[in-house]
mmCIF file of C-alpha atoms in Angstrom:
data_model
loop_
_atom_site.group_PDB
_atom_site.id
_atom_site.type_symbol
_atom_site.label_atom_id
_atom_site.label_comp_id
_atom_site.label_asym_id
_atom_site.label_seq_id
_atom_site.Cartn_x
_atom_site.Cartn_y
_atom_site.Cartn_z
ATOM 1 C CA MET A 24 0.000 0.000 0.000
ATOM 2 C CA SER A 25 1.525 3.304 -1.095
ATOM 3 C CA MET A 26 0.630 6.429 0.863
ATOM 4 C CA LYS A 27 1.416 10.076 0.178
ATOM 5 C CA ILE A 28 4.152 11.088 2.609
ATOM 6 C CA ASN A 29 4.476 14.616 3.987
ATOM 7 C CA ASP A 30 8.183 15.193 3.313
ATOM 8 C CA THR A 31 8.512 18.708 4.796
ATOM 9 C CA PHE A 32 10.715 17.396 7.622
ATOM 10 C CA LEU A 33 13.044 15.627 5.152
ATOM 11 C CA LYS A 34 13.342 18.757 2.996
ATOM 12 C CA ALA A 35 14.227 20.907 5.997
ATOM 13 C CA ALA A 36 16.764 18.304 7.156
ATOM 14 C CA ARG A 37 18.463 18.595 3.762
ATOM 15 C CA GLY A 38 18.521 22.385 4.013
ATOM 16 C CA GLU A 39 15.867 22.916 1.332
ATOM 17 C CA LYS A 40 13.202 25.621 1.427
ATOM 18 C CA THR A 41 9.864 24.593 2.906
ATOM 19 C CA ASP A 42 6.393 26.178 2.998
ATOM 20 C CA TYR A 43 6.383 26.053 6.789
ATOM 21 C CA VAL A 44 8.697 24.964 9.584
ATOM 22 C CA PRO A 45 8.326 21.240 10.352
ATOM 23 C CA VAL A 46 8.130 20.077 13.957
ATOM 24 C CA TRP A 47 8.430 16.922 16.023
ATOM 25 C CA TYR A 48 9.130 16.522 19.725
ATOM 26 C CA MET A 49 11.663 14.329 21.441
ATOM 27 C CA ARG A 50 9.812 11.824 23.657
ATOM 28 C CA GLN A 51 6.585 12.807 21.895
ATOM 29 C CA ALA A 52 5.481 9.172 22.126
ATOM 30 C CA GLY A 53 4.759 8.234 25.671
ATOM 31 C CA ARG A 54 4.723 9.587 29.122
ATOM 32 C CA SER A 55 2.450 12.618 28.808
ATOM 33 C CA GLN A 56 -0.296 10.752 26.894
ATOM 34 C CA PRO A 57 -3.169 9.197 28.881
ATOM 35 C CA GLU A 58 -3.537 6.437 26.252
ATOM 36 C CA TYR A 59 0.108 5.526 26.761
ATOM 37 C CA ARG A 60 -0.196 5.548 30.548
ATOM 38 C CA ALA A 61 -3.111 3.118 30.273
ATOM 39 C CA ILE A 62 -0.926 0.795 28.171
ATOM 40 C CA LYS A 63 1.928 1.090 30.675
ATOM 41 C CA GLU A 64 -0.344 -0.136 33.445
ATOM 42 C CA LYS A 65 -0.501 -3.455 31.589
ATOM 43 C CA TYR A 66 2.867 -3.662 29.825
ATOM 44 C CA SER A 67 6.506 -2.738 30.542
ATOM 45 C CA LEU A 68 8.633 -0.800 28.048
ATOM 46 C CA PHE A 69 10.312 -4.101 27.170
ATOM 47 C CA GLU A 70 6.934 -5.738 26.479
ATOM 48 C CA ILE A 71 5.660 -2.809 24.392
ATOM 49 C CA THR A 72 8.756 -2.689 22.174
ATOM 50 C CA HIS A 73 8.602 -6.465 21.630
ATOM 51 C CA GLN A 74 5.033 -6.283 20.242
ATOM 52 C CA PRO A 75 5.163 -4.563 16.818
ATOM 53 C CA GLU A 76 1.436 -3.687 16.652
ATOM 54 C CA LEU A 77 1.482 -2.135 20.114
ATOM 55 C CA CYS A 78 4.800 -0.386 19.550
ATOM 56 C CA ALA A 79 3.577 1.003 16.211
ATOM 57 C CA TYR A 80 0.430 2.318 17.930
ATOM 58 C CA VAL A 81 2.490 4.145 20.567
ATOM 59 C CA THR A 82 4.838 5.554 17.883
ATOM 60 C CA LYS A 83 1.970 6.798 15.707
ATOM 61 C CA LEU A 84 -0.195 8.208 18.516
ATOM 62 C CA PRO A 85 1.507 11.651 18.717
ATOM 63 C CA VAL A 86 1.378 12.022 14.920
ATOM 64 C CA ASP A 87 -2.395 11.543 15.051
ATOM 65 C CA GLN A 88 -2.872 13.655 18.194
ATOM 66 C CA TYR A 89 -0.502 16.568 17.576
ATOM 67 C CA GLY A 90 -0.172 16.747 13.784
ATOM 68 C CA VAL A 91 3.650 16.631 13.897
ATOM 69 C CA ASP A 92 5.734 16.227 10.734
ATOM 70 C CA ALA A 93 7.713 13.143 11.772
ATOM 71 C CA ALA A 94 7.356 10.099 13.996
ATOM 72 C CA ILE A 95 10.209 8.755 16.097
ATOM 73 C CA LEU A 96 10.345 5.055 16.777
ATOM 74 C CA TYR A 97 9.302 4.200 20.324
ATOM 75 C CA LYS A 98 12.130 2.243 21.924
ATOM 76 C CA ASP A 99 15.141 2.651 24.172
ATOM 77 C CA ILE A 100 18.815 3.309 23.397
ATOM 78 C CA MET A 101 19.619 0.099 25.327
ATOM 79 C CA THR A 102 17.754 -2.065 22.782
ATOM 80 C CA PRO A 103 20.813 -3.352 20.842
ATOM 81 C CA LEU A 104 23.006 -4.030 23.895
ATOM 82 C CA PRO A 105 21.683 -7.445 25.051
ATOM 83 C CA ALA A 106 22.556 -8.799 21.595
ATOM 84 C CA ILE A 107 26.253 -8.077 22.171
ATOM 85 C CA GLY A 108 26.279 -9.568 25.660
ATOM 86 C CA VAL A 109 25.308 -6.687 27.947
ATOM 87 C CA ASP A 110 23.011 -7.795 30.772
ATOM 88 C CA VAL A 111 20.721 -4.762 31.018
ATOM 89 C CA GLU A 112 17.417 -4.282 32.805
ATOM 90 C CA ILE A 113 15.270 -1.127 32.658
ATOM 91 C CA LYS A 114 14.258 -0.539 36.275
ATOM 92 C CA SER A 115 11.263 1.693 36.986
ATOM 93 C CA GLY A 116 12.278 4.993 38.559
ATOM 94 C CA ILE A 117 15.988 4.292 37.992
ATOM 95 C CA GLY A 118 16.601 3.595 34.308
ATOM 96 C CA PRO A 119 18.959 1.070 32.713
ATOM 97 C CA VAL A 120 20.869 -1.078 35.227
ATOM 98 C CA ILE A 121 23.713 -3.282 33.969
ATOM 99 C CA SER A 122 24.784 -6.276 36.049
ATOM 100 C CA ASN A 123 28.008 -7.018 34.117
ATOM 101 C CA PRO A 124 29.729 -3.610 33.843
ATOM 102 C CA ILE A 125 32.883 -3.099 31.775
ATOM 103 C CA ARG A 126 35.993 -2.984 33.941
ATOM 104 C CA SER A 127 38.831 -4.080 31.637
ATOM 105 C CA ARG A 128 39.982 -4.783 28.103
ATOM 106 C CA ALA A 129 39.050 -8.432 28.679
ATOM 107 C CA ASP A 130 35.438 -7.347 29.303
ATOM 108 C CA VAL A 131 35.462 -5.397 26.036
ATOM 109 C CA ASP A 132 36.862 -8.370 24.126
ATOM 110 C CA LYS A 133 33.995 -10.563 25.388
ATOM 111 C CA LEU A 134 31.386 -8.388 23.644
ATOM 112 C CA GLY A 135 29.784 -9.974 20.589
ATOM 113 C CA GLU A 136 28.161 -8.720 17.379
ATOM 114 C CA ILE A 137 24.587 -7.767 16.643
ATOM 115 C CA HIS A 138 22.558 -9.522 13.935
ATOM 116 C CA PRO A 139 19.435 -7.328 13.761
ATOM 117 C CA GLU A 140 17.229 -9.731 11.779
ATOM 118 C CA THR A 141 17.584 -12.396 14.480
ATOM 119 C CA ASP A 142 18.452 -10.282 17.548
ATOM 120 C CA VAL A 143 15.905 -7.436 17.244
ATOM 121 C CA PRO A 144 13.359 -8.572 14.620
ATOM 122 C CA TYR A 145 10.551 -6.852 16.557
ATOM 123 C CA VAL A 146 12.217 -3.454 15.933
ATOM 124 C CA LEU A 147 12.375 -4.081 12.196
ATOM 125 C CA ASP A 148 8.817 -5.438 12.096
ATOM 126 C CA THR A 149 7.556 -2.309 13.891
ATOM 127 C CA ILE A 150 9.329 -0.076 11.356
ATOM 128 C CA LYS A 151 7.883 -2.015 8.399
ATOM 129 C CA LEU A 152 4.385 -1.896 9.859
ATOM 130 C CA LEU A 153 4.613 1.877 10.352
ATOM 131 C CA THR A 154 6.281 2.810 7.058
ATOM 132 C CA GLN A 155 4.413 0.403 4.785
ATOM 133 C CA GLU A 156 0.925 0.650 6.239
ATOM 134 C CA GLN A 157 0.363 3.393 8.795
ATOM 135 C CA LEU A 158 2.371 6.619 8.645
ATOM 136 C CA THR A 159 1.921 9.606 6.355
ATOM 137 C CA VAL A 160 5.030 11.317 7.786
ATOM 138 C CA PRO A 161 8.645 10.100 7.796
ATOM 139 C CA LEU A 162 9.755 7.745 10.567
ATOM 140 C CA ILE A 163 12.940 8.671 12.437
ATOM 141 C CA GLY A 164 15.013 5.723 13.623
ATOM 142 C CA PHE A 165 17.630 6.206 16.296
ATOM 143 C CA ALA A 166 20.510 4.842 18.304
ATOM 144 C CA GLY A 167 22.571 5.832 21.300
ATOM 145 C CA ALA A 168 26.101 7.071 20.582
ATOM 146 C CA PRO A 169 29.136 5.130 21.849
ATOM 147 C CA PHE A 170 30.034 7.518 24.690
ATOM 148 C CA THR A 171 26.533 7.459 26.165
ATOM 149 C CA LEU A 172 26.204 3.671 25.790
ATOM 150 C CA ALA A 173 29.699 3.220 27.278
ATOM 151 C CA SER A 174 28.799 5.428 30.231
ATOM 152 C CA TYR A 175 25.976 3.052 31.185
ATOM 153 C CA MET A 176 28.118 -0.005 30.506
ATOM 154 C CA ILE A 177 30.994 1.239 32.688
ATOM 155 C CA GLU A 178 29.000 2.933 35.472
ATOM 156 C CA GLY A 179 26.522 0.043 35.640
ATOM 157 C CA GLY A 180 23.586 2.457 35.380
ATOM 158 C CA PRO A 181 22.730 6.166 35.298
ATOM 159 C CA SER A 182 25.348 8.578 36.659
ATOM 160 C CA ARG A 183 25.510 12.240 37.631
ATOM 161 C CA ASN A 184 29.217 12.764 36.992
ATOM 162 C CA TYR A 185 30.521 9.863 34.822
ATOM 163 C CA ASN A 186 33.627 9.567 37.001
ATOM 164 C CA LYS A 187 34.142 5.834 36.352
ATOM 165 C CA THR A 188 33.614 6.344 32.615
ATOM 166 C CA LYS A 189 36.131 9.171 32.393
ATOM 167 C CA ALA A 190 38.624 7.328 34.608
ATOM 168 C CA PHE A 191 38.419 4.301 32.276
ATOM 169 C CA MET A 192 38.819 6.566 29.246
ATOM 170 C CA TYR A 193 41.889 8.339 30.668
ATOM 171 C CA SER A 194 43.614 5.360 32.284
ATOM 172 C CA GLU A 195 42.782 2.586 29.784
ATOM 173 C CA PRO A 196 42.887 4.342 26.390
ATOM 174 C CA GLU A 197 43.557 1.138 24.455
ATOM 175 C CA ALA A 198 40.554 -0.594 26.047
ATOM 176 C CA TRP A 199 38.507 2.596 25.580
ATOM 177 C CA PHE A 200 39.153 2.784 21.835
ATOM 178 C CA ALA A 201 38.433 -0.959 21.509
ATOM 179 C CA LEU A 202 35.078 -0.333 23.224
ATOM 180 C CA MET A 203 34.376 2.643 20.955
ATOM 181 C CA ASP A 204 35.086 0.508 17.870
ATOM 182 C CA LYS A 205 32.850 -2.284 19.137
ATOM 183 C CA LEU A 206 29.986 0.132 19.819
ATOM 184 C CA ALA A 207 30.521 1.874 16.470
ATOM 185 C CA GLU A 208 30.167 -1.421 14.593
ATOM 186 C CA THR A 209 27.074 -2.297 16.630
ATOM 187 C CA THR A 210 25.526 1.131 15.968
ATOM 188 C CA ILE A 211 26.262 1.080 12.237
ATOM 189 C CA THR A 212 24.793 -2.410 11.760
ATOM 190 C CA TYR A 213 21.773 -1.653 13.925
ATOM 191 C CA VAL A 214 20.997 1.699 12.279
ATOM 192 C CA LYS A 215 21.442 0.388 8.738
ATOM 193 C CA SER A 216 18.919 -2.343 9.505
ATOM 194 C CA GLN A 217 16.438 0.343 10.627
ATOM 195 C CA ILE A 218 16.974 2.257 7.379
ATOM 196 C CA ASN A 219 16.585 -0.907 5.288
ATOM 197 C CA ALA A 220 13.309 -1.610 7.118
ATOM 198 C CA GLY A 221 11.960 1.844 6.184
ATOM 199 C CA ALA A 222 13.279 4.544 8.565
ATOM 200 C CA LYS A 223 13.656 7.771 6.562
ATOM 201 C CA ALA A 224 16.003 9.649 8.921
ATOM 202 C CA ILE A 225 18.257 8.781 11.861
ATOM 203 C CA GLN A 226 18.969 10.628 15.100
ATOM 204 C CA ILE A 227 22.017 9.680 17.135
ATOM 205 C CA PHE A 228 21.572 10.512 20.822
ATOM 206 C CA ASP A 229 24.797 11.275 22.673
ATOM 207 C CA SER A 230 22.813 12.293 25.716
ATOM 208 C CA TRP A 231 25.693 12.528 28.210
ATOM 209 C CA VAL A 232 28.684 13.538 26.065
ATOM 210 C CA GLY A 233 28.402 17.120 27.341
ATOM 211 C CA ALA A 234 30.308 15.823 30.382
ATOM 212 C CA LEU A 235 33.483 16.001 28.249
ATOM 213 C CA ASN A 236 35.447 19.101 27.281
ATOM 214 C CA VAL A 237 36.203 19.909 23.630
ATOM 215 C CA GLU A 238 39.788 18.629 23.738
ATOM 216 C CA ASP A 239 38.766 15.234 25.130
ATOM 217 C CA TYR A 240 35.843 15.020 22.705
ATOM 218 C CA ARG A 241 38.168 15.579 19.756
ATOM 219 C CA PHE A 242 40.596 12.901 20.891
ATOM 220 C CA PHE A 243 38.424 10.207 22.484
ATOM 221 C CA ILE A 244 35.049 10.566 20.720
ATOM 222 C CA LYS A 245 35.133 12.458 17.429
ATOM 223 C CA PRO A 246 36.991 9.754 15.449
ATOM 224 C CA VAL A 247 34.365 7.138 16.299
ATOM 225 C CA MET A 248 31.508 9.542 15.482
ATOM 226 C CA ASN A 249 33.195 10.307 12.171
ATOM 227 C CA LYS A 250 33.361 6.574 11.461
ATOM 228 C CA ILE A 251 29.662 6.078 12.266
ATOM 229 C CA PHE A 252 28.344 9.016 10.253
ATOM 230 C CA SER A 253 30.680 8.324 7.301
ATOM 231 C CA SER A 254 29.321 4.784 7.079
ATOM 232 C CA LEU A 255 25.674 5.855 7.511
ATOM 233 C CA ARG A 256 26.160 8.525 4.835
ATOM 234 C CA GLU A 257 26.068 5.723 2.247
ATOM 235 C CA GLU A 258 22.381 5.148 3.063
ATOM 236 C CA ASN A 259 21.380 8.611 1.803
ATOM 237 C CA VAL A 260 18.996 9.531 4.631
ATOM 238 C CA PRO A 261 19.227 12.674 6.808
ATOM 239 C CA LEU A 262 21.436 12.185 9.878
ATOM 240 C CA ILE A 263 20.831 14.157 13.099
ATOM 241 C CA MET A 264 23.096 14.570 16.123
ATOM 242 C CA PHE A 265 21.796 15.501 19.572
ATOM 243 C CA GLY A 266 23.135 15.720 23.113
ATOM 244 C CA VAL A 267 22.214 17.522 26.332
ATOM 245 C CA GLY A 268 24.375 20.216 27.910
ATOM 246 C CA ALA A 269 26.746 19.975 24.961
ATOM 247 C CA SER A 270 26.596 23.471 23.438
ATOM 248 C CA HIS A 271 30.403 23.638 23.586
ATOM 249 C CA LEU A 272 30.480 20.683 21.156
ATOM 250 C CA ALA A 273 28.064 22.098 18.564
ATOM 251 C CA MET A 274 30.827 23.115 16.149
ATOM 252 C CA GLU A 275 32.488 19.718 16.567
ATOM 253 C CA TRP A 276 29.218 18.086 15.458
ATOM 254 C CA HIS A 277 28.896 20.533 12.572
ATOM 255 C CA GLU A 278 32.243 19.261 11.249
ATOM 256 C CA LEU A 279 31.018 15.640 11.179
ATOM 257 C CA PRO A 280 29.472 14.198 7.967
ATOM 258 C CA LEU A 281 25.875 14.694 9.145
ATOM 259 C CA ASP A 282 22.928 16.852 8.085
ATOM 260 C CA VAL A 283 21.306 18.286 11.216
ATOM 261 C CA VAL A 284 22.804 19.704 14.411
ATOM 262 C CA GLY A 285 20.362 19.295 17.302
ATOM 263 C CA LEU A 286 20.538 22.021 19.955
ATOM 264 C CA ASP A 287 19.303 21.916 23.521
ATOM 265 C CA TRP A 288 17.799 25.066 25.072
ATOM 266 C CA ARG A 289 21.118 26.425 26.354
ATOM 267 C CA LEU A 290 22.426 27.646 22.979
ATOM 268 C CA PRO A 291 20.247 30.139 21.045
ATOM 269 C CA ILE A 292 19.877 29.316 17.356
ATOM 270 C CA SER A 293 21.074 32.804 16.382
ATOM 271 C CA GLN A 294 24.256 32.239 18.402
ATOM 272 C CA ALA A 295 24.797 28.821 16.778
ATOM 273 C CA ARG A 296 24.588 30.521 13.374
ATOM 274 C CA GLU A 297 27.055 33.209 14.492
ATOM 275 C CA MET A 298 29.457 30.446 15.577
ATOM 276 C CA GLY A 299 29.496 29.228 11.975
ATOM 277 C CA ILE A 300 26.902 26.442 11.950
ATOM 278 C CA THR A 301 25.507 26.480 8.424
ATOM 279 C CA LYS A 302 23.860 23.044 8.408
ATOM 280 C CA THR A 303 20.223 22.521 9.335
ATOM 281 C CA VAL A 304 19.591 23.074 13.033
ATOM 282 C CA GLN A 305 16.923 21.418 15.164
ATOM 283 C CA GLY A 306 15.543 22.762 18.430
ATOM 284 C CA ASN A 307 15.204 24.160 20.957
ATOM 285 C CA LEU A 308 12.348 25.244 23.267
ATOM 286 C CA ASP A 309 13.067 24.434 26.916
ATOM 287 C CA PRO A 310 10.554 21.641 27.709
ATOM 288 C CA SER A 311 9.848 23.266 31.102
ATOM 289 C CA ILE A 312 8.207 26.184 29.269
ATOM 290 C CA LEU A 313 5.432 23.763 28.233
ATOM 291 C CA LEU A 314 4.168 24.026 31.818
ATOM 292 C CA ALA A 315 3.929 27.825 31.657
ATOM 293 C CA ARG A 316 0.900 29.910 30.612
ATOM 294 C CA TRP A 317 0.044 29.704 26.903
ATOM 295 C CA GLU A 318 1.069 33.357 26.366
ATOM 296 C CA VAL A 319 4.591 32.518 27.551
ATOM 297 C CA ILE A 320 4.789 29.384 25.380
ATOM 298 C CA GLU A 321 3.604 31.338 22.335
ATOM 299 C CA GLU A 322 6.055 34.193 22.893
ATOM 300 C CA ARG A 323 9.039 31.866 23.378
ATOM 301 C CA ALA A 324 8.101 29.631 20.426
ATOM 302 C CA LYS A 325 7.748 32.606 18.062
ATOM 303 C CA ALA A 326 11.127 33.996 19.160
ATOM 304 C CA ILE A 327 12.779 30.632 18.423
ATOM 305 C CA LEU A 328 10.962 30.355 15.084
ATOM 306 C CA ASP A 329 12.133 33.833 14.066
ATOM 307 C CA GLN A 330 15.732 32.792 14.726
ATOM 308 C CA GLY A 331 15.302 29.450 12.966
ATOM 309 C CA MET A 332 13.643 30.904 9.867
ATOM 310 C CA ALA A 333 16.442 33.428 9.302
ATOM 311 C CA GLN A 334 17.833 30.923 6.787
ATOM 312 C CA PRO A 335 16.608 27.654 5.222
ATOM 313 C CA GLY A 336 17.317 24.474 7.113
ATOM 314 C CA TYR A 337 15.373 24.592 10.347
ATOM 315 C CA ILE A 338 13.317 22.001 12.272
ATOM 316 C CA PHE A 339 11.423 22.999 15.420
ATOM 317 C CA ASN A 340 11.841 20.736 18.426
ATOM 318 C CA LEU A 341 12.294 20.922 22.159
ATOM 319 C CA GLY A 342 15.696 21.292 23.785
ATOM 320 C CA HIS A 343 15.167 17.853 25.332
ATOM 321 C CA GLY A 344 12.239 15.451 25.775
ATOM 322 C CA VAL A 345 8.585 15.935 26.704
ATOM 323 C CA PHE A 346 8.026 15.016 30.349
ATOM 324 C CA PRO A 347 4.972 13.409 31.971
ATOM 325 C CA GLU A 348 3.384 16.571 33.415
ATOM 326 C CA VAL A 349 2.915 18.185 29.982
ATOM 327 C CA ASN A 350 -0.695 18.413 28.778
ATOM 328 C CA PRO A 351 -1.058 16.762 25.333
ATOM 329 C CA ASP A 352 -3.396 19.606 24.295
ATOM 330 C CA THR A 353 -0.484 22.028 24.777
ATOM 331 C CA LEU A 354 1.617 20.102 22.243
ATOM 332 C CA LYS A 355 -1.281 20.016 19.779
ATOM 333 C CA ARG A 356 -1.775 23.776 20.136
ATOM 334 C CA LEU A 357 1.966 24.436 19.863
ATOM 335 C CA THR A 358 2.224 22.352 16.677
ATOM 336 C CA ALA A 359 -0.594 24.364 15.071
ATOM 337 C CA LEU A 360 1.085 27.623 16.129
ATOM 338 C CA ILE A 361 4.431 26.563 14.636
ATOM 339 C CA HIS A 362 2.826 25.587 11.332
ATOM 340 C CA GLU A 363 0.602 28.673 11.022
ATOM 341 C CA TYR A 364 3.105 31.273 12.243
ATOM 342 C CA SER A 365 5.955 29.955 10.086
ATOM 343 C CA ALA A 366 3.733 29.583 6.985
ATOM 344 C CA SER A 367 2.611 33.201 7.273
ATOM 345 C CA LYS A 368 6.207 34.413 7.656
ATOM 346 C CA LEU A 369 7.685 32.239 4.910
ATOM 347 C CA SER A 370 4.983 33.180 2.382
ATOM 348 C CA ASN A 371 5.820 36.906 2.652
#
């Protein structure tokens, strides 16, 4: 079944002119939606992602409810790790907990390879279901970046300071680069399988890499990110980079072979442009503002849109993910505002 796809998001990602500014929201599928909360009373995240029909429903729900211009696959960045031998459990109220953390080069050498068709077939089946039968907007696939995955694998779970991760990086550089290579190969294979199944764009989340300074990023991380994006480039889909608290790395990302630099709320879009970022930018309303009065939301959103529309290549998003307290009606109203306000400005 062939459906007409709204490709405004893909055009903006490639830096092309669009009739209006496209929008999607990180974590748009899930926690703030009553329908999702009802599902979560019956099923865990693990159970939802392992049932393609249910996972597709959760992924598509915000597209239907909010009118956004892209869907993002509902799953977790930990999804590919069990396949390579990482014993991970998503614990409610804590996050991913790993019972066999990396402590040495020997631990790195024990890690295996991912074979997506046999290891994560439910992910690929969900993508096919969405892209072949259900969605009229592009589906964004995603993966966690090596630093962020490594931080969980070394710390054994979430961390505030990443001390163990950095200590491993500084004191065991050979083991560190072996781990980076292993995670790069896993990410490339996993992401390419998502694209082959029908994902039309990819976002790489390096959620915690802002913990590093620029010098360490260049030495310990940038080569592996270059390897990942260079390989994914062959697939000819837009590639997006995003991290939190990583404004000091925005120019480093801009130099990688990717299409879209995702910004959190700390770096104004106008400032990113002044720094020399000429690629498409995505962002960057502070998600906390979604709890403010509508007049405040509208004012802040218009200010961000004005900065974003100053040149082609702009996608509206939040500076991080939607959180549970946000009213779904606010996101629906915000989406309409973004579309209408930007269309009126771009048509002049």
